[in-house]
PDB file of C-alpha atoms and ligand atoms in Angstrom:
ATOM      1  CA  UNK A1218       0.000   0.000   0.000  1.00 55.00           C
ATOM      2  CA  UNK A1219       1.611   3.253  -0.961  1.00 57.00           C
ATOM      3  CA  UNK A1220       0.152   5.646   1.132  1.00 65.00           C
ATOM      4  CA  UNK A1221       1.948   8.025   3.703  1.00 67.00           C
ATOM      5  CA  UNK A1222      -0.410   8.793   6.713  1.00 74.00           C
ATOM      6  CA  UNK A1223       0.862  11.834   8.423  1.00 69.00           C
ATOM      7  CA  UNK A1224       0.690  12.775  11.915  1.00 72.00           C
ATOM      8  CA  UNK A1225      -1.017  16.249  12.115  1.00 73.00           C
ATOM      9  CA  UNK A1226       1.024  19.328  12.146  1.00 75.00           C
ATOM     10  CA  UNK A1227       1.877  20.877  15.444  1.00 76.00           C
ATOM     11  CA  UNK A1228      -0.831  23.824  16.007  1.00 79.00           C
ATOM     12  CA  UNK A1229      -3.398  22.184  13.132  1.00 83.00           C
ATOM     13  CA  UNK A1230      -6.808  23.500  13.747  1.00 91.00           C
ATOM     14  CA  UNK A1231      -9.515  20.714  14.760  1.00 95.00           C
ATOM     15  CA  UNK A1232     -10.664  21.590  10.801  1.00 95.00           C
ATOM     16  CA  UNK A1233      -7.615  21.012   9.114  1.00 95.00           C
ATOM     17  CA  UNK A1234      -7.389  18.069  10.933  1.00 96.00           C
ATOM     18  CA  UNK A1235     -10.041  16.440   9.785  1.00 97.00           C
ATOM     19  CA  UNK A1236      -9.336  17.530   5.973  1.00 96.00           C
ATOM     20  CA  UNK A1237      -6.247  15.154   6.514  1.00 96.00           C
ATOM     21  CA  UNK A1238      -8.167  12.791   8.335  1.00 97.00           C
ATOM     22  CA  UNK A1239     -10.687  12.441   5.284  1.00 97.00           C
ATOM     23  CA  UNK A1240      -8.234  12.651   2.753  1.00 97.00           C
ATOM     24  CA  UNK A1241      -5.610   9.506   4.704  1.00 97.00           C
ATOM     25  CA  UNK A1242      -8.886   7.622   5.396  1.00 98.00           C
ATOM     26  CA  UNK A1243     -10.064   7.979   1.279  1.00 98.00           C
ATOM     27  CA  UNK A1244      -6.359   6.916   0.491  1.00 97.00           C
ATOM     28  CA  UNK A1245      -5.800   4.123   2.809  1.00 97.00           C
ATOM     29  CA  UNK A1246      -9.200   2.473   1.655  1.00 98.00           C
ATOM     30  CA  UNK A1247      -9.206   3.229  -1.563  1.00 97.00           C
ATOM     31  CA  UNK A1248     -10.702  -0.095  -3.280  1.00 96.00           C
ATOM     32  CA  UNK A1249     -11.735  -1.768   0.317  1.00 97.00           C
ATOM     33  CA  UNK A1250     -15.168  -2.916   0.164  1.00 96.00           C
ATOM     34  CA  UNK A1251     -15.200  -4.861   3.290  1.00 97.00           C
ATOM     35  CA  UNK A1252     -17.105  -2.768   6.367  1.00 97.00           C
ATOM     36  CA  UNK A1253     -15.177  -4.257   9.212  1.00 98.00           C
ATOM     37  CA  UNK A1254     -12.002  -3.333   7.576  1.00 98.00           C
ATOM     38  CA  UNK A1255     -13.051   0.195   6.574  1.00 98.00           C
ATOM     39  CA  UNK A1256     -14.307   0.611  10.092  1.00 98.00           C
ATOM     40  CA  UNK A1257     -11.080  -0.665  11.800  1.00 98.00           C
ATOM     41  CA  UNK A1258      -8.827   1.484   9.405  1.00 98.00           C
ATOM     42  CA  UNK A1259     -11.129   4.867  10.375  1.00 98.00           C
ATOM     43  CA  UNK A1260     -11.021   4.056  14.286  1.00 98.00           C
ATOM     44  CA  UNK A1261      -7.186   3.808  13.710  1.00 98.00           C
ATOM     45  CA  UNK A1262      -6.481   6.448  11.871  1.00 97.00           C
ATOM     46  CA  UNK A1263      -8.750   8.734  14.046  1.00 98.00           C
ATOM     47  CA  UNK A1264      -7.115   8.069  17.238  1.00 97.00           C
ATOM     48  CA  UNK A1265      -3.601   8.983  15.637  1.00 96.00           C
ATOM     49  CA  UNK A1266      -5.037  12.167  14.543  1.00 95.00           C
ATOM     50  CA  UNK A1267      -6.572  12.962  17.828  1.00 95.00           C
ATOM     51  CA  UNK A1268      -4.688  10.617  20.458  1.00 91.00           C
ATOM     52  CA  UNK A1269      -6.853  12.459  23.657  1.00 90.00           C
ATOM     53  CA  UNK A1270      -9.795  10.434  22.698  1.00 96.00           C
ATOM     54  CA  UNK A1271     -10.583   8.104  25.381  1.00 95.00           C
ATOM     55  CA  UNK A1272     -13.406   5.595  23.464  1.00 97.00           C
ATOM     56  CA  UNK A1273     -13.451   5.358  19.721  1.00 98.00           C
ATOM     57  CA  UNK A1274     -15.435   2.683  18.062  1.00 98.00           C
ATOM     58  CA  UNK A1275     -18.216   1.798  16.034  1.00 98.00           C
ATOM     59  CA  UNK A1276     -21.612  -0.187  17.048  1.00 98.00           C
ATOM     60  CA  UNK A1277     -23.092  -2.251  14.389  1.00 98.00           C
ATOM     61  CA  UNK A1278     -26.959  -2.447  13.296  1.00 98.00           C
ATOM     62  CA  UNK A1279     -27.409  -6.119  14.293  1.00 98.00           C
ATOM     63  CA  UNK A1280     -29.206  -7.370  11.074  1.00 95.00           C
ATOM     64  CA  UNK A1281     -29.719 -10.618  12.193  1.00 95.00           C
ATOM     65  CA  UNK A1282     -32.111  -9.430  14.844  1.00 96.00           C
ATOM     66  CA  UNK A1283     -33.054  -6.530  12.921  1.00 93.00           C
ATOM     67  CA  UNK A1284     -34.606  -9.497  10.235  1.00 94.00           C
ATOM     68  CA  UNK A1285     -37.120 -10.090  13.638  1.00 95.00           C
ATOM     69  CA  UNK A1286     -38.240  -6.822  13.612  1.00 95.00           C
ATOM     70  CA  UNK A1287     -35.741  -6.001  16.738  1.00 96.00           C
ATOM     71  CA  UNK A1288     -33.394  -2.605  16.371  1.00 97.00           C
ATOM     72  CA  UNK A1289     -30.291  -3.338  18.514  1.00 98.00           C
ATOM     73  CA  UNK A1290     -26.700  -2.197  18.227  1.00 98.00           C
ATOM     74  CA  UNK A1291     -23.800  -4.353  18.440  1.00 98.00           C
ATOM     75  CA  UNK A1292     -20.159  -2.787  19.642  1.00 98.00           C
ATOM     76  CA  UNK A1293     -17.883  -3.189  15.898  1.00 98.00           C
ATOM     77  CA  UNK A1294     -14.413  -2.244  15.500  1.00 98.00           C
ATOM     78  CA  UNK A1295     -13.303  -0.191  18.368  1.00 98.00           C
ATOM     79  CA  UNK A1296      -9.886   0.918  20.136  1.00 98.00           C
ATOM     80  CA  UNK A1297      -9.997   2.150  24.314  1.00 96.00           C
ATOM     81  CA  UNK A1298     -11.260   0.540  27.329  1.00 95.00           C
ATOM     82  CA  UNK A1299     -13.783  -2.557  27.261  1.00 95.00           C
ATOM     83  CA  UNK A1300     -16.968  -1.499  25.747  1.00 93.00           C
ATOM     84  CA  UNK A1301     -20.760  -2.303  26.581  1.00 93.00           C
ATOM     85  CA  UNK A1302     -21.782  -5.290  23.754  1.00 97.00           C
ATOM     86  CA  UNK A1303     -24.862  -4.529  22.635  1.00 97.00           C
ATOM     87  CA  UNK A1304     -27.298  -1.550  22.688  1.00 97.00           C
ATOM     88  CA  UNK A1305     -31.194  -1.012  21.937  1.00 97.00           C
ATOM     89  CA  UNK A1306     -32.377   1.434  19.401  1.00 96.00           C
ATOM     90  CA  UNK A1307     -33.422   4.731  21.552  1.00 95.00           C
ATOM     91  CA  UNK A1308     -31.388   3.803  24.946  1.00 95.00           C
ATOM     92  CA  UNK A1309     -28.264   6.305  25.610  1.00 95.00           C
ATOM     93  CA  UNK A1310     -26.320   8.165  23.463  1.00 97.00           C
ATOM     94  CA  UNK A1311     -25.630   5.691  20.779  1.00 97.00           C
ATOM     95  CA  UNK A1312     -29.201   4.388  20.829  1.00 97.00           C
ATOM     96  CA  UNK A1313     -30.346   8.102  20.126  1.00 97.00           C
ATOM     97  CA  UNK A1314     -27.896   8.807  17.211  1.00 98.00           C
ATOM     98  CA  UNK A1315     -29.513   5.479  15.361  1.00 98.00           C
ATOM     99  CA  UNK A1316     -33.272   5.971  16.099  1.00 97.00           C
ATOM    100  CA  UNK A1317     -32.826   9.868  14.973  1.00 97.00           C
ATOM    101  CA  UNK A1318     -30.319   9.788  12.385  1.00 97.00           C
ATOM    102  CA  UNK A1319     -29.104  12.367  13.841  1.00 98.00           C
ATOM    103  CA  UNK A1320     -25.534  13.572  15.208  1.00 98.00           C
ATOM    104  CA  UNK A1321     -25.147  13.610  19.187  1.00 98.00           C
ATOM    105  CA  UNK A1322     -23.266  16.240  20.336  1.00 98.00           C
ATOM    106  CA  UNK A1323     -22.799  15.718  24.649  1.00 97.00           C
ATOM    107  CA  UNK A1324     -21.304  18.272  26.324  1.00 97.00           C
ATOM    108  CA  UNK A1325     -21.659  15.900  29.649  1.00 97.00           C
ATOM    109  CA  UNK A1326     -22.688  12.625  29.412  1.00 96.00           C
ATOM    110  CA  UNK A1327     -23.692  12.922  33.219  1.00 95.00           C
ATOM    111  CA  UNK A1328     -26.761  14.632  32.242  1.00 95.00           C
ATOM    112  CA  UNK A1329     -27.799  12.634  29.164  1.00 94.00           C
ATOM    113  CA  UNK A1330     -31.331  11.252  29.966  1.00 89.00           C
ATOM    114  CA  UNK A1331     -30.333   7.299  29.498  1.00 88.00           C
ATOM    115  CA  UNK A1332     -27.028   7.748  29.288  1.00 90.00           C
ATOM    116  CA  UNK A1333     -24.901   4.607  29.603  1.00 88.00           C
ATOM    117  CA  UNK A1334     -22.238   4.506  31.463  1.00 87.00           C
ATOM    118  CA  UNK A1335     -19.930   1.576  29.864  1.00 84.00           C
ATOM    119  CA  UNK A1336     -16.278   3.324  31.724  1.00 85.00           C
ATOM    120  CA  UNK A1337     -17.581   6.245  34.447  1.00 88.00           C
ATOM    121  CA  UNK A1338     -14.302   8.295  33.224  1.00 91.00           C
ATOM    122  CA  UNK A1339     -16.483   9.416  29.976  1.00 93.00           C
ATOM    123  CA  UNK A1340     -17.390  12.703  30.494  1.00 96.00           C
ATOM    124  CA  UNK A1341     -18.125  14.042  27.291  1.00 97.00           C
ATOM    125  CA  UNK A1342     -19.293  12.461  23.994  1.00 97.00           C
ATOM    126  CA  UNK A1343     -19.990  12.638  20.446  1.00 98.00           C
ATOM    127  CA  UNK A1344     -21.999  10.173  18.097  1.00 98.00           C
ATOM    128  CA  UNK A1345     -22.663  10.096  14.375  1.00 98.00           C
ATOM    129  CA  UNK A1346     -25.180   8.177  12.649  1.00 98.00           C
ATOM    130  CA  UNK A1347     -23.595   6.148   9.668  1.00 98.00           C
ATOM    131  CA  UNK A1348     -25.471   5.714   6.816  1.00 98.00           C
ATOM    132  CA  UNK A1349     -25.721   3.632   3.732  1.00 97.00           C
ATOM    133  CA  UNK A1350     -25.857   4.550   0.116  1.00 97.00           C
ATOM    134  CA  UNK A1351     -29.725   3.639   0.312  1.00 97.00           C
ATOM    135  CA  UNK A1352     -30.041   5.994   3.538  1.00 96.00           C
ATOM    136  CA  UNK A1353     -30.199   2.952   5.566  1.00 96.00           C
ATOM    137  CA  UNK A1354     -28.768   3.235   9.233  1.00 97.00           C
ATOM    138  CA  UNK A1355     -25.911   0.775   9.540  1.00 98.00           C
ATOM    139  CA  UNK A1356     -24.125   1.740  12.569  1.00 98.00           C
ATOM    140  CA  UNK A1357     -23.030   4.591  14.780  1.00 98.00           C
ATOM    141  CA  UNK A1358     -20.074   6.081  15.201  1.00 98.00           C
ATOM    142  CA  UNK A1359     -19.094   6.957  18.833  1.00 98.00           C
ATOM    143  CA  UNK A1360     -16.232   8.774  20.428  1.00 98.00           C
ATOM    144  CA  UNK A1361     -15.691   9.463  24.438  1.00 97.00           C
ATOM    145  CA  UNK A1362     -13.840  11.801  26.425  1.00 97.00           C
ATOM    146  CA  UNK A1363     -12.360  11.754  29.609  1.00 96.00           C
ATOM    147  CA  UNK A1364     -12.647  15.931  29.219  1.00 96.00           C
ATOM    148  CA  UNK A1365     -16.026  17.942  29.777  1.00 97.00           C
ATOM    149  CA  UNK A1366     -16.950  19.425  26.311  1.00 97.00           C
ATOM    150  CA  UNK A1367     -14.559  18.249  24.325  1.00 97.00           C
ATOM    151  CA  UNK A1368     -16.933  17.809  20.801  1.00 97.00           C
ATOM    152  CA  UNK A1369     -18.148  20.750  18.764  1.00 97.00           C
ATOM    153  CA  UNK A1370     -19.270  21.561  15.377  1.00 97.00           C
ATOM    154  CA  UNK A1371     -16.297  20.810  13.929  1.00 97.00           C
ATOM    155  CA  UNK A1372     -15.612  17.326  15.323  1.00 98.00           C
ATOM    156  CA  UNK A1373     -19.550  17.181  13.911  1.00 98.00           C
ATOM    157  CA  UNK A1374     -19.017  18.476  10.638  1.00 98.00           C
ATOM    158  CA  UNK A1375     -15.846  16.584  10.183  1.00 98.00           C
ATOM    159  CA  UNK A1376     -16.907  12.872  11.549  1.00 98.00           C
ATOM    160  CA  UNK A1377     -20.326  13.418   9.306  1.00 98.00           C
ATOM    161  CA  UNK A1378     -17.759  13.886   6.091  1.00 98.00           C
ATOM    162  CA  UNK A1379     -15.940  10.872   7.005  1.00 98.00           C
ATOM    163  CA  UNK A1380     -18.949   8.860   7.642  1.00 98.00           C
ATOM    164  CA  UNK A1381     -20.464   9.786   4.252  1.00 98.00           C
ATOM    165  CA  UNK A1382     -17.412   9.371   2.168  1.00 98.00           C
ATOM    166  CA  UNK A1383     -17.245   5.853   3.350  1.00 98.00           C
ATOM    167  CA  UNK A1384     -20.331   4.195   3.673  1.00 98.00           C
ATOM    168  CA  UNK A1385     -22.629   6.586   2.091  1.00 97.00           C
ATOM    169  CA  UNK A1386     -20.855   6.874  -1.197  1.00 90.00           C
TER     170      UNK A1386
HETATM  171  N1  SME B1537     -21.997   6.048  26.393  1.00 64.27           N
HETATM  172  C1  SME B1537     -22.642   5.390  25.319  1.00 64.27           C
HETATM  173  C2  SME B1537     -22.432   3.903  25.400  1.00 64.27           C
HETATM  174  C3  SME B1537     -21.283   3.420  24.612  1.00 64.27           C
HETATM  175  S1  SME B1537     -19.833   3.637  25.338  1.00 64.27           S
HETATM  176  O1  SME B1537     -19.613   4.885  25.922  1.00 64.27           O
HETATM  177  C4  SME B1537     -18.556   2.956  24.663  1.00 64.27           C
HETATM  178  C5  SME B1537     -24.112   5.709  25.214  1.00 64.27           C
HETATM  179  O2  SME B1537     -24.736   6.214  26.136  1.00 64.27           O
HETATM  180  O3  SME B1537     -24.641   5.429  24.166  1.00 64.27           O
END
């Protein structure tokens, strides 16, 4: 594979960031059909870019029990401390970003309605819906921090681009 991933320049902005982010993650999977490897390769490549992120990992639409008309999340690919397995459509964070479609941004977990507490040093969180080409939900993307407030419209706007490039393409 003849791609150089770079570490991010001392004093990038969180936006330029992610333009190398999206641009190494396009590169490096250029050609990759396979989901678990795309998702791998992205959790990688996002923790080198940001290496303060305490939880970064994916959780899977379970399709199997999704065929028996049950929405439930399965933890995918992932990189930081032990994860909760499995999570139910509308139930915490995650749950919300898949039954909305919609981008969680949590300033502090701690008052989340539901929030689940799978490693009680989370603090702050962000999760992205990921979508298919058809607009289907196929998993969420989540990222914790140990830090209050850590995610913002740029982590939002940048994890979104990602996401879409990816799967949604
Ligand atoms: N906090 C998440 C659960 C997943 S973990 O943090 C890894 C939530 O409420 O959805």
């Amino acid at each position: 594979m003849d791609v150089i991933v770079q570490a991010p320049a001392l004093g990038a902005s969180k936006v330029e960031i992610y333009q190398q982010l999206k641009r190494d993650v396009l590169a490096v999977l250029e050609g990759e059909p396979d989901r678990v490897a795309q998702m791998a390769t992205i959790v990688c490549l996002c923790v080198q870019a940001f290496p303060g992120w305490f939880w970064t990992g994916f959780y899977i639409v379970d399709t199997v029990k999704a065929a028996a008309g049950i929405k439930e999340l399965v933890v995918g690919p992932y990189n930081g401390t032990l994860g909760c397995l499995r999570i139910a459509f509308g139930r915490g964070v995650c749950g919300a970003a898949a039954e909305t479609r919609t981008t969680q941004v949590v300033p502090d977990v701690h008052a989340f309605p539901g929030h689940i507490a799978c490693d009680s040093r989370s603090n702050s969180e962000i999760v992205v819906p990921v979508l298919d080409a058809k607009g289907d939900v196929i998993a969420v993307f989540d990222v914790d921090s140990e830090q209050f407030g850590t995610f913002d419209e740029a982590d939002r706007q940048g994890l979104e681009a990602i996401m879409q490039a990816v799967f949604a393409a």
